[in-house]
CSV table of C-alpha atoms in Angstrom, one decimal:
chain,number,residue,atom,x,y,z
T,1,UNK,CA,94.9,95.3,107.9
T,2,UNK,CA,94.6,98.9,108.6
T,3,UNK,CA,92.5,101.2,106.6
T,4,UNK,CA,93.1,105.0,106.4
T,5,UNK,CA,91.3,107.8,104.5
T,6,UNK,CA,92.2,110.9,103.4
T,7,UNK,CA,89.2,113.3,103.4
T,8,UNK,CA,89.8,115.9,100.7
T,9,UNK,CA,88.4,119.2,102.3
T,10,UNK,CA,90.9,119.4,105.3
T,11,UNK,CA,90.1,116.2,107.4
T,12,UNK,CA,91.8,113.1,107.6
T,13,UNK,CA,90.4,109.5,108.7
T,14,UNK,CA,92.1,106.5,109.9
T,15,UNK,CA,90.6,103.5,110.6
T,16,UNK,CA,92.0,100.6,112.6
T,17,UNK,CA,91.3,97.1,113.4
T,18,UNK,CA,90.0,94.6,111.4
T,19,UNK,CA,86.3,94.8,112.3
T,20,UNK,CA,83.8,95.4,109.3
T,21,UNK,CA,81.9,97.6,111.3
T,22,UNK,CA,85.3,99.9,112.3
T,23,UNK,CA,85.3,99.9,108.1
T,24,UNK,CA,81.8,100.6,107.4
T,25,UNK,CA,81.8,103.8,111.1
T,26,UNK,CA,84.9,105.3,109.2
T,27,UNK,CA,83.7,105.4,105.5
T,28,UNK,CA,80.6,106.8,107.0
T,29,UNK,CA,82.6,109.5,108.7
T,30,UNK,CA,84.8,109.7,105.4
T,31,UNK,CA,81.8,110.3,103.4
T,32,UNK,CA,81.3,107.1,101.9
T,33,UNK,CA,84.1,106.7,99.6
T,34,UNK,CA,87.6,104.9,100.5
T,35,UNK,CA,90.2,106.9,98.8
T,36,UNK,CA,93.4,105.4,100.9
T,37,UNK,CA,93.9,101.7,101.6
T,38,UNK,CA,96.9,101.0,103.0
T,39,UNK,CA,98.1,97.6,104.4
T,40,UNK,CA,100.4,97.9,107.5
T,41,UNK,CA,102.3,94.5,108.4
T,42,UNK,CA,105.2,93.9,110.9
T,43,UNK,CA,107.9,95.0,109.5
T,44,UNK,CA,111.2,94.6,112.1
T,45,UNK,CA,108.7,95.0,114.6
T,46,UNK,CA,107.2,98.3,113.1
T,47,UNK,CA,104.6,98.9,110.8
T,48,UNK,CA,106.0,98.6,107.4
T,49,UNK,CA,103.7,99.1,104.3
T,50,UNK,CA,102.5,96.6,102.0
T,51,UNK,CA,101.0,98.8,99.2
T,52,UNK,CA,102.5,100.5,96.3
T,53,UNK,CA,100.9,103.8,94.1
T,54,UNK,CA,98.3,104.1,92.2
T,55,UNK,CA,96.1,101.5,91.0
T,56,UNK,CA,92.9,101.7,89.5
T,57,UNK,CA,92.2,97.7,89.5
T,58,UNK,CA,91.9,94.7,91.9
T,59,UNK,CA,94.0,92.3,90.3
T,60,UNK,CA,96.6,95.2,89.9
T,61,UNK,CA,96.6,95.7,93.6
T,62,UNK,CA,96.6,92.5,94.0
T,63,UNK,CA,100.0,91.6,92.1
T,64,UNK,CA,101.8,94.6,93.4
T,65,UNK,CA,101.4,93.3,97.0
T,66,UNK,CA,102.4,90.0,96.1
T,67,UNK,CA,105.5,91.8,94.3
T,68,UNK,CA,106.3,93.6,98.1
T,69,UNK,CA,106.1,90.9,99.7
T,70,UNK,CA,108.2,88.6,97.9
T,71,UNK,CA,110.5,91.4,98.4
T,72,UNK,CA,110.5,91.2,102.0
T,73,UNK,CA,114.1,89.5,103.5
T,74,UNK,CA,112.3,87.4,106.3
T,75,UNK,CA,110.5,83.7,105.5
T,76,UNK,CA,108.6,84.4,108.3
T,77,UNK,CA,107.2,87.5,106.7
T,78,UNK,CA,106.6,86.7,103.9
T,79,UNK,CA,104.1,83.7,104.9
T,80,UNK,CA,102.3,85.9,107.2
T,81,UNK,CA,102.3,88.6,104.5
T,82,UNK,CA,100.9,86.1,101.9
T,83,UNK,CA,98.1,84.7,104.6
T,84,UNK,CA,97.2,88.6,105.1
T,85,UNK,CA,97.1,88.9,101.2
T,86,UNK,CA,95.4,86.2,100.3
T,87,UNK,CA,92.8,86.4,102.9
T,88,UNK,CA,91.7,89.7,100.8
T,89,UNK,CA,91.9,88.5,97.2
T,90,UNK,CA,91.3,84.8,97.6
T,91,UNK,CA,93.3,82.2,95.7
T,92,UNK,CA,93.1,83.6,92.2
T,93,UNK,CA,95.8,85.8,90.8
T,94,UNK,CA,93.2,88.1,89.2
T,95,UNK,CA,91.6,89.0,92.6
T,96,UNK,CA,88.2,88.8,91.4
T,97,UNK,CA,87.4,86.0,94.2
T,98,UNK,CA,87.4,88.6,97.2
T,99,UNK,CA,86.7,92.4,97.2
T,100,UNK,CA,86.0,91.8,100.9
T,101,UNK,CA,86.6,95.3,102.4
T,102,UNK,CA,85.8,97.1,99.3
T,103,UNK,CA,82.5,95.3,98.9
T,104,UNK,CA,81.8,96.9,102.4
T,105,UNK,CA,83.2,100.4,101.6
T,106,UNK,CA,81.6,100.2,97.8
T,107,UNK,CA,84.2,102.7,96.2
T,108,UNK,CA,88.0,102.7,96.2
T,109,UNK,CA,89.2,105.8,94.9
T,110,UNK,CA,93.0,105.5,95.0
T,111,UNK,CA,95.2,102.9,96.5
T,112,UNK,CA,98.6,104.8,97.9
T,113,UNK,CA,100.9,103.2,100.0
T,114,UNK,CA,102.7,105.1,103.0
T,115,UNK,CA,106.8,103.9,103.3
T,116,UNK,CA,107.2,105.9,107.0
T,117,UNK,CA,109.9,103.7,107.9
T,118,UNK,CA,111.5,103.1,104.7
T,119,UNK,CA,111.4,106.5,103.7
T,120,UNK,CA,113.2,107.7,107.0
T,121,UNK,CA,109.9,109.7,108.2
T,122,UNK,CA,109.5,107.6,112.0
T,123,UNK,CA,113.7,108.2,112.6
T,124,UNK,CA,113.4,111.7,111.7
T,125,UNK,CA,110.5,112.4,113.7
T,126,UNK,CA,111.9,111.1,116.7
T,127,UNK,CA,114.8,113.1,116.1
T,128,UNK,CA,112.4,116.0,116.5
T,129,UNK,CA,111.1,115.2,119.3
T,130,UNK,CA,114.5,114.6,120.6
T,131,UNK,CA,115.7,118.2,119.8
T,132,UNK,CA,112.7,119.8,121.4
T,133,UNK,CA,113.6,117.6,124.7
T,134,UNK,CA,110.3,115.8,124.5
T,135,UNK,CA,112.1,112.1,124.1
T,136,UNK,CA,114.9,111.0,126.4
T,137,UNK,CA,117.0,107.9,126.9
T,138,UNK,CA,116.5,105.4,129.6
T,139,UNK,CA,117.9,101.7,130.8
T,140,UNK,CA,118.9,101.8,126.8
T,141,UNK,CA,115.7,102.7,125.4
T,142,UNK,CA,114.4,106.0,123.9
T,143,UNK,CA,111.1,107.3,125.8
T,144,UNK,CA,108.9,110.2,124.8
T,145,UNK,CA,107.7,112.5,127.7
T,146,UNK,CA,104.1,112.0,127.4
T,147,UNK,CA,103.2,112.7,130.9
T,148,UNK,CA,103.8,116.1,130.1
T,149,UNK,CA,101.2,115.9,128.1
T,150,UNK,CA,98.4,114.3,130.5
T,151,UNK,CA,99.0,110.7,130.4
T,152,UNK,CA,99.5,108.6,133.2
T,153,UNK,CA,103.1,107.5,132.0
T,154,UNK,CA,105.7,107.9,129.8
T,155,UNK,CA,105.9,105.7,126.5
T,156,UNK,CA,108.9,103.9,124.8
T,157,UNK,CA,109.6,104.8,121.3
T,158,UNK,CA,112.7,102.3,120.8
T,159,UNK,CA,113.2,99.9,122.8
T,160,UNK,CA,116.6,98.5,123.9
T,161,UNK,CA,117.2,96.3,121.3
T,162,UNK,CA,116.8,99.1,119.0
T,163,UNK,CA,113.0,97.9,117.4
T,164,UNK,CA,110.5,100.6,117.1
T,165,UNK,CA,107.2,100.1,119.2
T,166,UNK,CA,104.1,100.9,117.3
T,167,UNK,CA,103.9,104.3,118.8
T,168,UNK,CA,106.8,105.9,117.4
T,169,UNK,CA,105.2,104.7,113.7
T,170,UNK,CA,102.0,105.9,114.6
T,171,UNK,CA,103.8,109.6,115.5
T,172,UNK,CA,105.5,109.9,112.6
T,173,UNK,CA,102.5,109.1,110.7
T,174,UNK,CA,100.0,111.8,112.6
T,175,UNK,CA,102.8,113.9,111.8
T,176,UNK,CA,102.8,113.2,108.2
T,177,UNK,CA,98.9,113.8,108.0
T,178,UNK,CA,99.8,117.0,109.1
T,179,UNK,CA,102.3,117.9,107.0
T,180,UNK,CA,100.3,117.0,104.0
T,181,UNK,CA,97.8,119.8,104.6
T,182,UNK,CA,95.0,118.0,107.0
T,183,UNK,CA,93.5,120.0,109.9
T,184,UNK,CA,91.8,117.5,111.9
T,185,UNK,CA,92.4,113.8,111.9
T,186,UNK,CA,89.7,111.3,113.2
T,187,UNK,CA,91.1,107.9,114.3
T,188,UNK,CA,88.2,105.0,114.1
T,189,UNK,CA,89.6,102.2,116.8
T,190,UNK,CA,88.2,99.3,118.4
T,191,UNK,CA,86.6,99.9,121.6
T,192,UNK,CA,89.5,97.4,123.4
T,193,UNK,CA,92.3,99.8,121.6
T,194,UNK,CA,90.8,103.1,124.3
T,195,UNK,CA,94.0,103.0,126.4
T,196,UNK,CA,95.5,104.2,123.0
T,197,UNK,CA,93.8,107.4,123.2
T,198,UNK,CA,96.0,109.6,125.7
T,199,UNK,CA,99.1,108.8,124.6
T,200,UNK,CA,97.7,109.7,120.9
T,201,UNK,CA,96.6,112.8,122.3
T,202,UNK,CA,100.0,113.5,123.8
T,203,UNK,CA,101.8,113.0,120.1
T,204,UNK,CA,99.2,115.5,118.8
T,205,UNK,CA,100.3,118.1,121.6
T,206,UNK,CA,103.8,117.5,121.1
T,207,UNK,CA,102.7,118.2,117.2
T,208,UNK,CA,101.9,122.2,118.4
T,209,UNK,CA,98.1,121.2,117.6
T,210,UNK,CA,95.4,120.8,119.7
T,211,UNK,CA,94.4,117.4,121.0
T,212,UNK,CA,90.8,118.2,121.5
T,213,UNK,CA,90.2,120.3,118.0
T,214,UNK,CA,92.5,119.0,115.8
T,215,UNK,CA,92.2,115.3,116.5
T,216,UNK,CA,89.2,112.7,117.8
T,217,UNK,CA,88.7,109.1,118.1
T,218,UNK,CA,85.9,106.9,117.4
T,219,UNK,CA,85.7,103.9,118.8
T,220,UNK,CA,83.7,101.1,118.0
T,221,UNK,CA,82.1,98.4,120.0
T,222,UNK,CA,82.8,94.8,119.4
T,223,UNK,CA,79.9,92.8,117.1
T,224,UNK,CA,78.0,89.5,118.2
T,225,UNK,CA,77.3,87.6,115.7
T,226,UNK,CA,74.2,85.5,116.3
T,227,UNK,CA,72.5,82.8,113.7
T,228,UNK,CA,68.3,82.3,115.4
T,229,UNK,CA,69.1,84.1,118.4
T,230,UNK,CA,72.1,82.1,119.2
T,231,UNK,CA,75.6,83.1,119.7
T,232,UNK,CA,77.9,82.1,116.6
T,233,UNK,CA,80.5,79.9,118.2
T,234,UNK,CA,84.4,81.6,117.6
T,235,UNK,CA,87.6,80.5,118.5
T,236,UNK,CA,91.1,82.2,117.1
T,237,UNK,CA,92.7,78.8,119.4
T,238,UNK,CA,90.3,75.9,117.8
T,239,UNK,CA,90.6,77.9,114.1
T,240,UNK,CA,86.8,78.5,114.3
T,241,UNK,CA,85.8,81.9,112.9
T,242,UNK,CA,83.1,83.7,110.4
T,243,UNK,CA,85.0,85.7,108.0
T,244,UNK,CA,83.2,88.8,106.5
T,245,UNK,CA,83.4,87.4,103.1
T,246,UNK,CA,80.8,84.8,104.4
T,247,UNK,CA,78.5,87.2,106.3
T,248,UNK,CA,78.6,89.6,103.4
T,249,UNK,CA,78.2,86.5,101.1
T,250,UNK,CA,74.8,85.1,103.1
T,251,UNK,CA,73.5,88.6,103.9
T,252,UNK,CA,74.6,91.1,101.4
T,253,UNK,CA,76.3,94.4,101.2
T,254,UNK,CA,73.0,96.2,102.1
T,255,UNK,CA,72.1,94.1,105.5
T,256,UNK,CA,75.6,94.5,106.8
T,257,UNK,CA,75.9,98.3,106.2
T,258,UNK,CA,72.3,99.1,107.3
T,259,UNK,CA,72.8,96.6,110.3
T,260,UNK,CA,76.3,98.0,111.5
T,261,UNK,CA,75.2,101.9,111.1
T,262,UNK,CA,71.8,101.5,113.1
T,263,UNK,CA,73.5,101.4,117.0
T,264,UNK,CA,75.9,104.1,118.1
T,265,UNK,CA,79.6,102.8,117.5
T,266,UNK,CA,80.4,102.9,121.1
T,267,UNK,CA,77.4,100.6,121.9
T,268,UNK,CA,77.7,96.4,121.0
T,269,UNK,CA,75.5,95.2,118.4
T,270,UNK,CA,74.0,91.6,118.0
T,271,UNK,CA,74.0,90.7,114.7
T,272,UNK,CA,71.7,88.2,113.9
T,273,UNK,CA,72.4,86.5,110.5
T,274,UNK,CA,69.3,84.4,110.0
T,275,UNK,CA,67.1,87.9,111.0
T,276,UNK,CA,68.7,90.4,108.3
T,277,UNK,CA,68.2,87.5,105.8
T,278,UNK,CA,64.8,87.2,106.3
T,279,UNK,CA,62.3,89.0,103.9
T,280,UNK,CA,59.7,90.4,106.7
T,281,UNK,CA,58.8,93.5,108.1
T,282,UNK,CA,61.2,92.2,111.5
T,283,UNK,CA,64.4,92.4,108.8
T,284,UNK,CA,64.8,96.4,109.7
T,285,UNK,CA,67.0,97.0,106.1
T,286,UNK,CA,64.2,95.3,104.5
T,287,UNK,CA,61.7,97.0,106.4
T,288,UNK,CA,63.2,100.5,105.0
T,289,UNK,CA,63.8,99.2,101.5
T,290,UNK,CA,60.3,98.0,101.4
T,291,UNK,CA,58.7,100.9,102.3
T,292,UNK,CA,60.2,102.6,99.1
T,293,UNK,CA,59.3,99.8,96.8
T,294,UNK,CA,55.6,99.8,97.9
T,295,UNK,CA,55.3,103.6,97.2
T,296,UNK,CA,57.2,103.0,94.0
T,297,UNK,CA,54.7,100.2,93.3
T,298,UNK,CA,51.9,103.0,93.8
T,299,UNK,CA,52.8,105.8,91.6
T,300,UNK,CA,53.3,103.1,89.2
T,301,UNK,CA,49.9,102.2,89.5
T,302,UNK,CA,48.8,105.7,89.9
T,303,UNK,CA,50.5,106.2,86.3
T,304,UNK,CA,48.9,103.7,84.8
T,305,UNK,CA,44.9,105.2,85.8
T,306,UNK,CA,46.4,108.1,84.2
T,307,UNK,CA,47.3,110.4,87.5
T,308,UNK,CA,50.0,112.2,86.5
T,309,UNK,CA,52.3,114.6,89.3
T,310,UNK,CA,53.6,117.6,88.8
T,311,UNK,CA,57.2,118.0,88.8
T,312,UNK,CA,57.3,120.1,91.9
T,313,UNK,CA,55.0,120.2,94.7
T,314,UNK,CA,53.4,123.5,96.1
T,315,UNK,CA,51.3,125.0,98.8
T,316,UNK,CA,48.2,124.9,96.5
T,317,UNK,CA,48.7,121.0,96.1
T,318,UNK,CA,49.7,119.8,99.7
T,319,UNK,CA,46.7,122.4,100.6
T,320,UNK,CA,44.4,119.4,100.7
T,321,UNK,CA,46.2,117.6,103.1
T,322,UNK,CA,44.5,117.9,106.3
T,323,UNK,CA,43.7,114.4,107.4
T,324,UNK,CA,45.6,113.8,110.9
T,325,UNK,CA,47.4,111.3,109.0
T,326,UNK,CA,48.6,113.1,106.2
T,327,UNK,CA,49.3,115.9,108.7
T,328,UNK,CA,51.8,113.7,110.6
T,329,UNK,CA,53.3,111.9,107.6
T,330,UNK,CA,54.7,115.5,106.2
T,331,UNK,CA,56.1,116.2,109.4
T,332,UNK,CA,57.9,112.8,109.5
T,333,UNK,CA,59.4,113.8,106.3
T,334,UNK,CA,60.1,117.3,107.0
T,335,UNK,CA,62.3,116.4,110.4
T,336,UNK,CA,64.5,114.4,107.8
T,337,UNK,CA,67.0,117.6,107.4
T,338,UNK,CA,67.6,118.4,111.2
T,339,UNK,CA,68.5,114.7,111.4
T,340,UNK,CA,71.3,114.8,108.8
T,341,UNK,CA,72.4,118.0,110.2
T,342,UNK,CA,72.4,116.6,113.7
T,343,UNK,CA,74.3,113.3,112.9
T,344,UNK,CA,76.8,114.9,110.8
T,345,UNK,CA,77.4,117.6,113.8
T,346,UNK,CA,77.7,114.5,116.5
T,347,UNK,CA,79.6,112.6,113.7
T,348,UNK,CA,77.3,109.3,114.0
T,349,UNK,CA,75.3,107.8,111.5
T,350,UNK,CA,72.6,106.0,113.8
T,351,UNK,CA,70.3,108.5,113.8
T,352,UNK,CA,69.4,108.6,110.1
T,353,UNK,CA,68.9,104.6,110.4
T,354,UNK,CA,66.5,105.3,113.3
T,355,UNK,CA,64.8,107.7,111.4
T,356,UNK,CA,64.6,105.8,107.9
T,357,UNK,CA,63.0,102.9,110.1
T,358,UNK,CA,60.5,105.3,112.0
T,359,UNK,CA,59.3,106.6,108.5
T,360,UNK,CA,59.3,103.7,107.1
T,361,UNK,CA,57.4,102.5,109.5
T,362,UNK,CA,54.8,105.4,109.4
T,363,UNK,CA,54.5,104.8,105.8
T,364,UNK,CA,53.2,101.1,105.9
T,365,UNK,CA,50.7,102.4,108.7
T,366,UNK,CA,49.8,105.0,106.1
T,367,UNK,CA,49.7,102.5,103.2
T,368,UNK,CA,47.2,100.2,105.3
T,369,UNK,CA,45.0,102.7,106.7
T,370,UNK,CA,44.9,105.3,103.8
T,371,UNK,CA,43.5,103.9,100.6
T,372,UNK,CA,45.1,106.7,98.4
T,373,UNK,CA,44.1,105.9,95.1
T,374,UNK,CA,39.9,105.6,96.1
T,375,UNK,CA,37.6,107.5,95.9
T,376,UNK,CA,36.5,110.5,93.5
T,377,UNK,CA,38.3,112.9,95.2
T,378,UNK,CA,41.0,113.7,92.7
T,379,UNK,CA,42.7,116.3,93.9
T,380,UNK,CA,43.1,114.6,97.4
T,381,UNK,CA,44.7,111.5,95.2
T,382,UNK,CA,47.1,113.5,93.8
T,383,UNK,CA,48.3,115.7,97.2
T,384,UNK,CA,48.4,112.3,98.4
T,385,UNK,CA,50.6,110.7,96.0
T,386,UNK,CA,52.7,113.9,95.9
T,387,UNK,CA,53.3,113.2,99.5
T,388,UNK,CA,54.3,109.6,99.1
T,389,UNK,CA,56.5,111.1,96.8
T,390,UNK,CA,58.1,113.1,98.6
T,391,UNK,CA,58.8,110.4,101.4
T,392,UNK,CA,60.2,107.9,99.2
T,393,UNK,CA,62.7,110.3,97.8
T,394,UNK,CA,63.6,111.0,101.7
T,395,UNK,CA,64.4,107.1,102.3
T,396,UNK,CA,66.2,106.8,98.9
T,397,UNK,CA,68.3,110.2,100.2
T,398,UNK,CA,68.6,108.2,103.6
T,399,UNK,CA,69.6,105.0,102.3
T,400,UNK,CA,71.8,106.4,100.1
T,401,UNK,CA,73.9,108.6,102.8
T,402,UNK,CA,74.1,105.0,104.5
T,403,UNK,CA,75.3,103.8,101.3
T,404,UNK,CA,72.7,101.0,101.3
T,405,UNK,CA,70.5,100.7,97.8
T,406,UNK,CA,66.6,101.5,97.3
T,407,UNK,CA,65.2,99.9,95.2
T,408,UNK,CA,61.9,99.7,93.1
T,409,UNK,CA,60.6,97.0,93.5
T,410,UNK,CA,61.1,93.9,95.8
């Protein structure tokens, strides 16, 4: 399965590889939302497209793939096209057993399928590059001059029995991007997929665009998955393996995304099931989410002894907060905006979930050693619940950029 997204103010995503955390990196660069899914399979030894237009359902999706793939005129294909299907909508017709990725992602937009080969687009691109002298023929087999380029060798497009290698799809597609009015295209790959990279940065040359502004890659480390500190035991040979409908199934949507977005993607992460499960101040998505129930827990009380807050905070209110604590709680918050601005400039989520975690854990300092609601001091009550307010709105803006829930109470 191979995800791609199509980012609607000029900048296109792909993701590849079938790691939930490649899935969860490139909706995060994508903004969230997953407006392209398209399922690439082998078809004649290129990638051939399982999707079909529009569809606003799961079940609808679901059918129309089974309808391509009964279409397709190999048995072989067909049961590895079934095993792909059905490992993403489960044994029911209706699809409403798995909503694997898209439980990950959260929102699928559009479904659109990409026919490159069908539709001619891969043949005529090589063609191009043909005519501009940047593919040749050799020993029977059609190569594409990426050395001129910068890589180390040249690649083969066709091979001599006339199948198409991967790289003469992936060309034609970049191409397409291209020609559908993108101007820069990110590529989210696993981390063992980074001999990829030059070649794909030839193809974008040979495009007349600019490897190193108009196109970047991602790549994403590989996840160990641990249950109490010990490794998960996997094995593709003995059939042994945790599929992400189980981990999101024993941990939740929220874990997993918090979980995968809290290390850079080109660093490994140990995933711990039995630790993002746990409902402690050591479960770091529960440690965030907690921290904006208990201040939601607060102005609820606050409420009810008749404290109201004014819609909007000002100088004259926050005046009274000169305590060292207070003092280094609103500067907590305020470094929230150059944090955003500084992960969306390095394209890397990691830094918000840092931050929500630091604040978070400031807060339950805050909450132990501040007893905001004693005293007679009621001006000082209400700067100080004005500030908790203005920090749990910062975690709930956090979590939500993360595309993890905050909720109220826990």
């Amino acid at each position: 399965v191979q995800l791609h997204q199509d980012v609607m103010h000029g900048v296109e995503v792909e993701v590849g590889g079938d790691e939930l955390a490649v899935q969860v990196v490139g909706g995060m660069l994508h903004g969230g939302e997953l407006v392209d899914l398209v399922f690439l399979g082998h078809h004649h030894h290129a990638r051939g497209v399982l999707a079909c237009g529009a569809l606003d359902t799961h079940a609808a999706l679901h059918q129309a793939l089974l309808l391509r793939v009964a279409a397709l005129d190999a048995p072989l294909l067909q049961v590895l096209a079934h095993i792909a299907v059905g490992g993403l909508f489960g044994d029911g017709a209706d699809g409403a057993g798995a909503k694997d990725v898209f439980r990950a992602e959260q929102l699928l937009d559009v479904v659109v399928g990409h026919g490159l080969v069908d539709a001619g687009k891969v043949e005529a691109t090589l063609e191009d590059l043909k005519n501009r002298n940047l593919a040749y023929e050799k020993d029977g087999a059609l190569w594409f001059a990426t050395t001129r380029f910068g890589d180390d060798k040249d690649r083969v497009l066709r091979k001599s029995d006339g199948l198409l290698t991967y790289f003469s799809s992936d060309i034609a597609y970049h191409a397409n991007k291209f020609q559908r009015g993108y101007e820069e295209l990110i590529d989210v790959l696993g981390a063992d997929h980074h001999g990829y990279v030059p070649r794909m940065k030839a193809a974008i040359s040979a495009m007349n665009h600019d490897p190193d502004k108009d196109f970047s890659v991602t790549l994403i480390q590989l996840v160990n998955l641990l249950r109490g500190g010990e490794q998960v035991a996997m094995s593709t040979r003995s059939g042994e393996f945790v599929t992400l409908a189980e981990v999101l199934n024993e941990v939740g949507v929220d874990a997993a995304r918090f979980m995968f977005l809290s290390r850079k993607s080109d660093s490994p992460l140990d995933f711990d099931l039995e630790l993002v499960k746990q409902r402690s101040l050591d479960n770091p998505v529960y440690y965030v989410q907690y921290a904006h129930a208990r201040i939601s827990a607060l102005l609820r009380r606050a409420a009810d002894k008749g404290l109201a807050l004014p819609s909007r905070s000002d100088s004259a209110l926050l005046s009274r907060l000169v305590q060292s604590e207070d003092v280094a709680l609103l500067r907590a918050v305020e470094r929230f905006r150059d944090t955003v601005e500084e992960g969306a400039a390095a394209r890397a989520a990691h830094g918000v979930s840092f931050y929500l975690m630091d604040l978070a854990g400031r807060l339950h300092s805050y909450y132990a050693n501040i007893p905001v609601l004693a005293g007679e001091d009621r001006e000082l009550i209400v700067a100080r619940l004005a500030l908790l307010r203005a920090v749990r709105q910062v975690l709930a803006n956090g979590l939500d950029l993360l595309g993890v829930s905050a909720p109220d109470t826990m």
